PDB file of C-alpha atoms in Angstrom:
ATOM      1  CA  UNK A   1     153.514   2.722 178.984  1.00 44.00           C
ATOM      2  CA  UNK A   2     151.641   5.699 177.286  1.00 46.00           C
ATOM      3  CA  UNK A   3     148.648   4.934 179.222  1.00 48.00           C
ATOM      4  CA  UNK A   4     150.010   6.460 182.063  1.00 51.00           C
ATOM      5  CA  UNK A   5     152.019   9.172 179.833  1.00 57.00           C
ATOM      6  CA  UNK A   6     149.610  12.117 181.419  1.00 56.00           C
ATOM      7  CA  UNK A   7     148.917  14.960 184.500  1.00 56.00           C
ATOM      8  CA  UNK A   8     151.352  17.718 186.281  1.00 57.00           C
ATOM      9  CA  UNK A   9     154.383  15.188 186.613  1.00 59.00           C
ATOM     10  CA  UNK A  10     154.736  12.749 184.030  1.00 62.00           C
ATOM     11  CA  UNK A  11     157.518   9.517 182.830  1.00 65.00           C
ATOM     12  CA  UNK A  12     157.399   7.011 179.922  1.00 65.00           C
ATOM     13  CA  UNK A  13     159.584   4.055 179.278  1.00 66.00           C
ATOM     14  CA  UNK A  14     160.354   2.310 176.210  1.00 63.00           C
ATOM     15  CA  UNK A  15     162.160  -0.663 175.978  1.00 64.00           C
ATOM     16  CA  UNK A  16     163.379  -1.606 172.871  1.00 59.00           C
ATOM     17  CA  UNK A  17     164.447  -4.981 170.540  1.00 57.00           C
ATOM     18  CA  UNK A  18     167.396  -5.620 167.758  1.00 54.00           C
ATOM     19  CA  UNK A  19     166.332  -8.101 167.365  1.00 53.00           C
ATOM     20  CA  UNK A  20     169.681 -10.245 167.172  1.00 51.00           C
ATOM     21  CA  UNK A  21     171.280  -8.417 164.199  1.00 48.00           C
ATOM     22  CA  UNK A  22     173.255  -4.949 163.863  1.00 49.00           C
ATOM     23  CA  UNK A  23     171.453  -2.161 164.838  1.00 51.00           C
ATOM     24  CA  UNK A  24     172.938   2.049 165.792  1.00 57.00           C
ATOM     25  CA  UNK A  25     171.455   3.160 169.304  1.00 61.00           C
ATOM     26  CA  UNK A  26     170.605   6.882 168.325  1.00 67.00           C
ATOM     27  CA  UNK A  27     169.797   8.529 171.427  1.00 79.00           C
ATOM     28  CA  UNK A  28     167.757  11.293 171.494  1.00 85.00           C
ATOM     29  CA  UNK A  29     166.095  13.598 173.982  1.00 90.00           C
ATOM     30  CA  UNK A  30     161.564  14.227 173.859  1.00 90.00           C
ATOM     31  CA  UNK A  31     160.767  17.202 174.583  1.00 92.00           C
ATOM     32  CA  UNK A  32     157.048  17.894 176.264  1.00 91.00           C
ATOM     33  CA  UNK A  33     155.347  20.412 176.893  1.00 88.00           C
ATOM     34  CA  UNK A  34     151.821  20.966 179.312  1.00 84.00           C
ATOM     35  CA  UNK A  35     149.152  22.516 179.232  1.00 76.00           C
ATOM     36  CA  UNK A  36     146.023  21.660 180.684  1.00 78.00           C
ATOM     37  CA  UNK A  37     147.161  18.370 181.453  1.00 77.00           C
ATOM     38  CA  UNK A  38     147.588  17.447 177.771  1.00 82.00           C
ATOM     39  CA  UNK A  39     151.301  16.455 176.935  1.00 86.00           C
ATOM     40  CA  UNK A  40     152.663  17.557 173.797  1.00 90.00           C
ATOM     41  CA  UNK A  41     156.088  16.521 171.651  1.00 91.00           C
ATOM     42  CA  UNK A  42     157.298  20.137 170.845  1.00 94.00           C
ATOM     43  CA  UNK A  43     161.733  18.357 170.291  1.00 94.00           C
ATOM     44  CA  UNK A  44     163.934  16.016 169.915  1.00 92.00           C
ATOM     45  CA  UNK A  45     167.328  17.019 171.500  1.00 93.00           C
ATOM     46  CA  UNK A  46     170.721  16.124 170.070  1.00 88.00           C
ATOM     47  CA  UNK A  47     174.041  16.204 171.223  1.00 86.00           C
ATOM     48  CA  UNK A  48     174.808  18.909 167.992  1.00 78.00           C
ATOM     49  CA  UNK A  49     177.875  16.224 166.408  1.00 78.00           C
ATOM     50  CA  UNK A  50     175.453  13.024 167.399  1.00 72.00           C
ATOM     51  CA  UNK A  51     177.740   9.682 167.691  1.00 78.00           C
ATOM     52  CA  UNK A  52     176.485   6.387 167.470  1.00 76.00           C
ATOM     53  CA  UNK A  53     176.041   4.347 170.309  1.00 82.00           C
ATOM     54  CA  UNK A  54     176.429   6.840 172.712  1.00 85.00           C
ATOM     55  CA  UNK A  55     173.621   6.126 175.019  1.00 86.00           C
ATOM     56  CA  UNK A  56     173.095   9.854 174.871  1.00 89.00           C
ATOM     57  CA  UNK A  57     169.577  10.061 177.468  1.00 87.00           C
ATOM     58  CA  UNK A  58     170.691   6.881 180.206  1.00 87.00           C
ATOM     59  CA  UNK A  59     170.207  11.081 182.282  1.00 90.00           C
ATOM     60  CA  UNK A  60     168.324  13.774 182.347  1.00 92.00           C
ATOM     61  CA  UNK A  61     168.457  15.960 185.120  1.00 93.00           C
ATOM     62  CA  UNK A  62     165.530  19.385 184.633  1.00 91.00           C
ATOM     63  CA  UNK A  63     164.678  22.467 186.248  1.00 91.00           C
ATOM     64  CA  UNK A  64     163.205  25.418 185.302  1.00 87.00           C
ATOM     65  CA  UNK A  65     164.434  25.843 181.456  1.00 88.00           C
ATOM     66  CA  UNK A  66     167.976  24.313 182.338  1.00 93.00           C
ATOM     67  CA  UNK A  67     168.654  20.521 180.371  1.00 94.00           C
ATOM     68  CA  UNK A  68     171.239  18.070 181.987  1.00 95.00           C
ATOM     69  CA  UNK A  69     171.684  14.938 179.452  1.00 94.00           C
ATOM     70  CA  UNK A  70     174.125  12.141 179.975  1.00 93.00           C
ATOM     71  CA  UNK A  71     175.542   9.791 177.482  1.00 90.00           C
ATOM     72  CA  UNK A  72     178.219   7.919 179.320  1.00 90.00           C
ATOM     73  CA  UNK A  73     179.322   5.914 176.066  1.00 88.00           C
ATOM     74  CA  UNK A  74     180.222   8.830 174.220  1.00 88.00           C
ATOM     75  CA  UNK A  75     184.004   9.399 173.389  1.00 86.00           C
ATOM     76  CA  UNK A  76     186.247  12.933 173.849  1.00 82.00           C
ATOM     77  CA  UNK A  77     189.188  13.720 172.153  1.00 81.00           C
ATOM     78  CA  UNK A  78     189.634   9.868 170.787  1.00 81.00           C
ATOM     79  CA  UNK A  79     188.593   8.975 175.271  1.00 84.00           C
ATOM     80  CA  UNK A  80     185.848   7.470 175.623  1.00 86.00           C
ATOM     81  CA  UNK A  81     184.655   9.733 178.912  1.00 89.00           C
ATOM     82  CA  UNK A  82     181.690  10.041 178.554  1.00 89.00           C
ATOM     83  CA  UNK A  83     179.571  13.542 178.729  1.00 90.00           C
ATOM     84  CA  UNK A  84     177.138  15.772 179.919  1.00 92.00           C
ATOM     85  CA  UNK A  85     175.668  17.893 177.853  1.00 92.00           C
ATOM     86  CA  UNK A  86     173.827  21.515 179.207  1.00 94.00           C
ATOM     87  CA  UNK A  87     170.509  22.861 177.169  1.00 93.00           C
ATOM     88  CA  UNK A  88     168.958  25.889 177.523  1.00 91.00           C
ATOM     89  CA  UNK A  89     165.467  25.663 176.748  1.00 91.00           C
ATOM     90  CA  UNK A  90     164.403  29.244 176.419  1.00 89.00           C
ATOM     91  CA  UNK A  91     162.809  28.091 172.404  1.00 91.00           C
ATOM     92  CA  UNK A  92     160.374  26.199 174.525  1.00 90.00           C
ATOM     93  CA  UNK A  93     158.503  29.894 174.987  1.00 89.00           C
ATOM     94  CA  UNK A  94     157.903  30.311 171.321  1.00 91.00           C
ATOM     95  CA  UNK A  95     155.241  29.110 167.880  1.00 92.00           C
ATOM     96  CA  UNK A  96     154.077  29.448 166.162  1.00 94.00           C
ATOM     97  CA  UNK A  97     150.263  30.156 166.435  1.00 91.00           C
ATOM     98  CA  UNK A  98     149.344  27.869 162.387  1.00 94.00           C
ATOM     99  CA  UNK A  99     150.755  24.590 161.758  1.00 93.00           C
ATOM    100  CA  UNK A 100     149.994  25.715 158.143  1.00 94.00           C
ATOM    101  CA  UNK A 101     149.945  28.475 155.907  1.00 95.00           C
ATOM    102  CA  UNK A 102     148.845  28.940 152.445  1.00 95.00           C
ATOM    103  CA  UNK A 103     150.320  31.847 149.920  1.00 93.00           C
ATOM    104  CA  UNK A 104     149.993  32.115 146.285  1.00 92.00           C
ATOM    105  CA  UNK A 105     154.014  32.213 144.703  1.00 87.00           C
ATOM    106  CA  UNK A 106     155.649  35.587 144.281  1.00 86.00           C
ATOM    107  CA  UNK A 107     154.102  36.968 146.889  1.00 91.00           C
ATOM    108  CA  UNK A 108     155.773  37.030 150.544  1.00 92.00           C
ATOM    109  CA  UNK A 109     154.228  35.196 153.467  1.00 94.00           C
ATOM    110  CA  UNK A 110     155.558  37.141 156.858  1.00 95.00           C
ATOM    111  CA  UNK A 111     154.612  34.378 159.322  1.00 94.00           C
ATOM    112  CA  UNK A 112     154.730  35.610 163.345  1.00 92.00           C
ATOM    113  CA  UNK A 113     156.456  33.872 165.907  1.00 91.00           C
ATOM    114  CA  UNK A 114     154.726  34.471 169.363  1.00 89.00           C
ATOM    115  CA  UNK A 115     156.171  34.219 173.301  1.00 87.00           C
ATOM    116  CA  UNK A 116     153.586  32.341 176.161  1.00 81.00           C
ATOM    117  CA  UNK A 117     155.793  34.420 178.385  1.00 75.00           C
ATOM    118  CA  UNK A 118     158.201  37.372 178.729  1.00 68.00           C
ATOM    119  CA  UNK A 119     161.747  36.042 179.264  1.00 63.00           C
ATOM    120  CA  UNK A 120     165.115  38.095 178.490  1.00 63.00           C
ATOM    121  CA  UNK A 121     166.311  39.167 174.795  1.00 68.00           C
ATOM    122  CA  UNK A 122     166.203  34.967 173.679  1.00 81.00           C
ATOM    123  CA  UNK A 123     168.446  34.467 169.998  1.00 85.00           C
ATOM    124  CA  UNK A 124     166.400  31.781 168.292  1.00 88.00           C
ATOM    125  CA  UNK A 125     167.388  30.672 164.614  1.00 91.00           C
ATOM    126  CA  UNK A 126     165.176  29.627 161.720  1.00 93.00           C
ATOM    127  CA  UNK A 127     165.443  28.137 158.802  1.00 90.00           C
ATOM    128  CA  UNK A 128     163.525  26.694 155.790  1.00 89.00           C
ATOM    129  CA  UNK A 129     163.444  22.800 154.531  1.00 85.00           C
ATOM    130  CA  UNK A 130     162.449  20.665 151.550  1.00 82.00           C
ATOM    131  CA  UNK A 131     163.787  18.196 149.777  1.00 79.00           C
ATOM    132  CA  UNK A 132     167.261  19.991 148.080  1.00 76.00           C
ATOM    133  CA  UNK A 133     167.638  20.781 151.896  1.00 78.00           C
ATOM    134  CA  UNK A 134     171.517  21.223 151.837  1.00 77.00           C
ATOM    135  CA  UNK A 135     173.976  18.054 152.856  1.00 78.00           C
ATOM    136  CA  UNK A 136     174.520  18.823 156.308  1.00 79.00           C
ATOM    137  CA  UNK A 137     170.152  19.095 157.669  1.00 81.00           C
ATOM    138  CA  UNK A 138     170.232  15.567 155.381  1.00 81.00           C
ATOM    139  CA  UNK A 139     172.482  13.817 156.839  1.00 79.00           C
ATOM    140  CA  UNK A 140     171.152  15.061 160.398  1.00 80.00           C
ATOM    141  CA  UNK A 141     167.470  13.516 159.523  1.00 82.00           C
ATOM    142  CA  UNK A 142     169.329  10.206 158.238  1.00 79.00           C
ATOM    143  CA  UNK A 143     170.916  10.398 161.831  1.00 76.00           C
ATOM    144  CA  UNK A 144     167.328  10.558 163.201  1.00 76.00           C
ATOM    145  CA  UNK A 145     164.383   9.076 161.764  1.00 75.00           C
ATOM    146  CA  UNK A 146     166.846   6.403 159.503  1.00 69.00           C
ATOM    147  CA  UNK A 147     167.669   3.854 158.320  1.00 67.00           C
ATOM    148  CA  UNK A 148     166.750   5.679 154.669  1.00 67.00           C
ATOM    149  CA  UNK A 149     167.485   3.749 151.026  1.00 65.00           C
ATOM    150  CA  UNK A 150     171.373   5.568 149.986  1.00 65.00           C
ATOM    151  CA  UNK A 151     170.877   6.389 146.776  1.00 61.00           C
ATOM    152  CA  UNK A 152     167.993   7.954 144.464  1.00 62.00           C
ATOM    153  CA  UNK A 153     166.584  10.879 143.886  1.00 64.00           C
ATOM    154  CA  UNK A 154     164.856  10.522 147.119  1.00 76.00           C
ATOM    155  CA  UNK A 155     166.411  12.745 149.159  1.00 79.00           C
ATOM    156  CA  UNK A 156     166.362  11.796 153.859  1.00 80.00           C
ATOM    157  CA  UNK A 157     164.361  15.169 154.484  1.00 82.00           C
ATOM    158  CA  UNK A 158     161.489  14.108 150.901  1.00 80.00           C
ATOM    159  CA  UNK A 159     160.978  11.091 152.634  1.00 80.00           C
ATOM    160  CA  UNK A 160     160.314  12.447 156.196  1.00 78.00           C
ATOM    161  CA  UNK A 161     158.617  15.372 155.300  1.00 80.00           C
ATOM    162  CA  UNK A 162     156.826  14.294 151.816  1.00 76.00           C
ATOM    163  CA  UNK A 163     157.485  17.621 151.119  1.00 77.00           C
ATOM    164  CA  UNK A 164     158.712  18.945 147.705  1.00 77.00           C
ATOM    165  CA  UNK A 165     159.037  23.253 147.202  1.00 81.00           C
ATOM    166  CA  UNK A 166     163.412  23.052 146.246  1.00 76.00           C
ATOM    167  CA  UNK A 167     165.610  26.009 146.319  1.00 75.00           C
ATOM    168  CA  UNK A 168     169.157  26.614 145.628  1.00 62.00           C
ATOM    169  CA  UNK A 169     172.148  28.360 146.120  1.00 53.00           C
ATOM    170  CA  UNK A 170     173.342  31.357 143.721  1.00 51.00           C
ATOM    171  CA  UNK A 171     176.884  32.179 143.247  1.00 45.00           C
ATOM    172  CA  UNK A 172     177.847  28.987 145.209  1.00 46.00           C
ATOM    173  CA  UNK A 173     176.486  29.551 148.575  1.00 49.00           C
ATOM    174  CA  UNK A 174     175.760  33.347 148.755  1.00 51.00           C
ATOM    175  CA  UNK A 175     172.570  34.395 149.981  1.00 51.00           C
ATOM    176  CA  UNK A 176     171.741  37.339 147.174  1.00 48.00           C
ATOM    177  CA  UNK A 177     168.580  36.698 145.302  1.00 47.00           C
ATOM    178  CA  UNK A 178     169.166  33.468 146.329  1.00 48.00           C
ATOM    179  CA  UNK A 179     165.407  31.950 144.525  1.00 47.00           C
ATOM    180  CA  UNK A 180     165.914  33.471 141.004  1.00 57.00           C
ATOM    181  CA  UNK A 181     169.408  32.197 140.542  1.00 55.00           C
ATOM    182  CA  UNK A 182     171.457  29.416 140.301  1.00 53.00           C
ATOM    183  CA  UNK A 183     175.737  29.694 140.080  1.00 52.00           C
ATOM    184  CA  UNK A 184     175.220  32.879 138.607  1.00 54.00           C
ATOM    185  CA  UNK A 185     172.823  32.034 135.967  1.00 57.00           C
ATOM    186  CA  UNK A 186     168.906  32.958 135.703  1.00 60.00           C
ATOM    187  CA  UNK A 187     166.447  30.332 136.851  1.00 57.00           C
ATOM    188  CA  UNK A 188     164.691  29.492 132.974  1.00 55.00           C
ATOM    189  CA  UNK A 189     163.418  26.387 134.909  1.00 54.00           C
ATOM    190  CA  UNK A 190     162.273  28.060 137.257  1.00 53.00           C
ATOM    191  CA  UNK A 191     163.992  24.820 139.594  1.00 63.00           C
ATOM    192  CA  UNK A 192     163.808  27.359 142.482  1.00 74.00           C
ATOM    193  CA  UNK A 193     160.890  27.871 144.896  1.00 80.00           C
ATOM    194  CA  UNK A 194     161.228  30.281 147.027  1.00 84.00           C
ATOM    195  CA  UNK A 195     164.228  31.990 149.216  1.00 82.00           C
ATOM    196  CA  UNK A 196     164.926  29.880 151.946  1.00 83.00           C
ATOM    197  CA  UNK A 197     165.751  31.055 155.071  1.00 88.00           C
ATOM    198  CA  UNK A 198     168.396  29.984 157.080  1.00 87.00           C
ATOM    199  CA  UNK A 199     170.078  32.535 160.205  1.00 88.00           C
ATOM    200  CA  UNK A 200     169.790  32.988 163.643  1.00 89.00           C
ATOM    201  CA  UNK A 201     168.493  36.438 165.368  1.00 86.00           C
ATOM    202  CA  UNK A 202     167.495  38.453 168.899  1.00 83.00           C
ATOM    203  CA  UNK A 203     163.681  38.353 169.664  1.00 80.00           C
ATOM    204  CA  UNK A 204     162.245  41.645 169.704  1.00 71.00           C
ATOM    205  CA  UNK A 205     161.577  42.941 173.585  1.00 67.00           C
ATOM    206  CA  UNK A 206     157.231  42.487 172.598  1.00 71.00           C
ATOM    207  CA  UNK A 207     156.097  38.186 172.782  1.00 72.00           C
ATOM    208  CA  UNK A 208     156.222  38.303 169.647  1.00 76.00           C
ATOM    209  CA  UNK A 209     157.966  39.062 166.237  1.00 85.00           C
ATOM    210  CA  UNK A 210     157.607  38.014 162.133  1.00 89.00           C
ATOM    211  CA  UNK A 211     159.405  35.842 159.636  1.00 90.00           C
ATOM    212  CA  UNK A 212     159.638  37.606 156.202  1.00 92.00           C
ATOM    213  CA  UNK A 213     159.395  34.454 153.150  1.00 91.00           C
ATOM    214  CA  UNK A 214     159.386  35.524 149.667  1.00 88.00           C
ATOM    215  CA  UNK A 215     158.669  33.615 147.335  1.00 86.00           C
ATOM    216  CA  UNK A 216     159.062  32.911 143.613  1.00 80.00           C
ATOM    217  CA  UNK A 217     156.635  33.841 139.784  1.00 79.00           C
ATOM    218  CA  UNK A 218     157.337  31.843 138.273  1.00 72.00           C
ATOM    219  CA  UNK A 219     155.885  30.633 134.928  1.00 70.00           C
ATOM    220  CA  UNK A 220     156.087  26.946 134.789  1.00 71.00           C
ATOM    221  CA  UNK A 221     152.551  24.759 135.918  1.00 75.00           C
ATOM    222  CA  UNK A 222     153.202  23.545 139.076  1.00 72.00           C
ATOM    223  CA  UNK A 223     150.961  20.121 140.366  1.00 75.00           C
ATOM    224  CA  UNK A 224     150.212  19.134 142.415  1.00 81.00           C
ATOM    225  CA  UNK A 225     151.134  22.543 144.493  1.00 86.00           C
ATOM    226  CA  UNK A 226     154.603  22.372 145.943  1.00 87.00           C
ATOM    227  CA  UNK A 227     155.272  22.501 149.733  1.00 90.00           C
ATOM    228  CA  UNK A 228     158.358  23.197 152.485  1.00 90.00           C
ATOM    229  CA  UNK A 229     158.300  23.485 156.505  1.00 92.00           C
ATOM    230  CA  UNK A 230     159.947  26.454 158.172  1.00 93.00           C
ATOM    231  CA  UNK A 231     161.054  25.456 161.872  1.00 93.00           C
ATOM    232  CA  UNK A 232     162.629  27.109 164.937  1.00 93.00           C
ATOM    233  CA  UNK A 233     165.954  25.575 164.711  1.00 88.00           C
ATOM    234  CA  UNK A 234     169.910  25.914 167.558  1.00 89.00           C
ATOM    235  CA  UNK A 235     172.104  23.631 167.406  1.00 87.00           C
ATOM    236  CA  UNK A 236     171.714  20.202 169.301  1.00 89.00           C
ATOM    237  CA  UNK A 237     167.531  20.595 168.572  1.00 90.00           C
ATOM    238  CA  UNK A 238     165.027  19.602 166.209  1.00 91.00           C
ATOM    239  CA  UNK A 239     161.493  20.783 165.550  1.00 92.00           C
ATOM    240  CA  UNK A 240     158.963  17.806 166.117  1.00 91.00           C
ATOM    241  CA  UNK A 241     156.168  17.013 163.562  1.00 89.00           C
ATOM    242  CA  UNK A 242     153.606  17.054 166.473  1.00 91.00           C
ATOM    243  CA  UNK A 243     154.381  20.300 168.241  1.00 92.00           C
ATOM    244  CA  UNK A 244     154.157  23.808 167.421  1.00 93.00           C
ATOM    245  CA  UNK A 245     157.913  24.783 166.993  1.00 95.00           C
ATOM    246  CA  UNK A 246     157.307  24.228 163.393  1.00 94.00           C
ATOM    247  CA  UNK A 247     154.880  24.981 160.395  1.00 95.00           C
ATOM    248  CA  UNK A 248     154.601  23.507 156.678  1.00 94.00           C
ATOM    249  CA  UNK A 249     153.968  26.614 154.363  1.00 93.00           C
ATOM    250  CA  UNK A 250     151.762  25.095 150.661  1.00 93.00           C
ATOM    251  CA  UNK A 251     152.835  27.545 147.260  1.00 91.00           C
ATOM    252  CA  UNK A 252     149.987  27.894 145.331  1.00 91.00           C
ATOM    253  CA  UNK A 253     150.212  27.816 141.848  1.00 85.00           C
ATOM    254  CA  UNK A 254     148.936  31.317 140.107  1.00 81.00           C
ATOM    255  CA  UNK A 255     148.538  29.492 137.192  1.00 77.00           C
ATOM    256  CA  UNK A 256     150.145  31.469 134.401  1.00 70.00           C
ATOM    257  CA  UNK A 257     152.507  29.133 133.354  1.00 61.00           C
ATOM    258  CA  UNK A 258     151.419  26.181 130.430  1.00 56.00           C
ATOM    259  CA  UNK A 259     150.864  23.029 130.343  1.00 56.00           C
ATOM    260  CA  UNK A 260     152.118  20.366 128.431  1.00 49.00           C
ATOM    261  CA  UNK A 261     150.873  17.131 127.162  1.00 51.00           C
ATOM    262  CA  UNK A 262     152.815  14.487 126.352  1.00 50.00           C
ATOM    263  CA  UNK A 263     151.776  12.081 123.534  1.00 47.00           C
TER     264      UNK A 263
END
C-alpha cells in the first residue's frame, strides 16, 4: 500500500505469491529515513550470514538507533532455534552529498562524507565495487537480488549496477599498488582502472571525513567511460541505490590512447 507511505509514522504491507513453484525466501529489512515528510530508502539490513527461508524480518522493534529483527526460522548451531539480530543504525547519520562524481583517469578524487548530527565516534566501512568484485560480494548480491543466470561473463554486480570499471589484486591479495599490478606482473593490458577501497575507519570528530579514490592513467582508449560504485558498508547492511549512502564514480578517458579499427 504505497499510497499510505507518508507522514512521520508509516507502515507498508507487502503481499507475495510463490506461484505454486519452488521458491526461496530471502528476508531483508528496508531502512528508510524521513525528511520533511518524504521517505527515502537508505539501506537493506540482512544477516551477515544469509540463510534461505529463515523468515528474517518477520518482526521488528526499533528505538532510537537500535533495531532488533526477528528471524523465527533461523538455524543456530544446526538447531532450528530462531534468532533476534541487533543492529546499530548510526551509519544512517552519514551521507554522500552527491549521487555521482566524474574524474579524469590518472587523477585522485577526494569524496567527502558528511554527518547529519553529532554522535559518538562511529566506525564506518568504505567499499568500492565493480564488475570484478570479489566472490563474497558477488554471492551476497546474488542472494539479495537474485536469481541471476549462472555462468557466463556477466557478473551479478554488473547485472545489478551496469558498472564497467574493474580492479584486481596484486601479489595474490596484497593491497600494495593494487591498481597497477596483477599477480606480481605489471598491468600492460590496462585491466585495472582504479585502486580499490575496502576498509573500516573511525570517523573524525568533525562532521565530515574524506575518502580518496586513486585512478589509473593507462594508454588505452576506453569508450564508453567506465563506472564504479562506492558505498558505506558494514556487516549486515547494504546501501540502497535510492539513498545517500552510496555514490557512482565515472572515470573519464583522457584521450591519450589509440583507437584500433577492425577490418
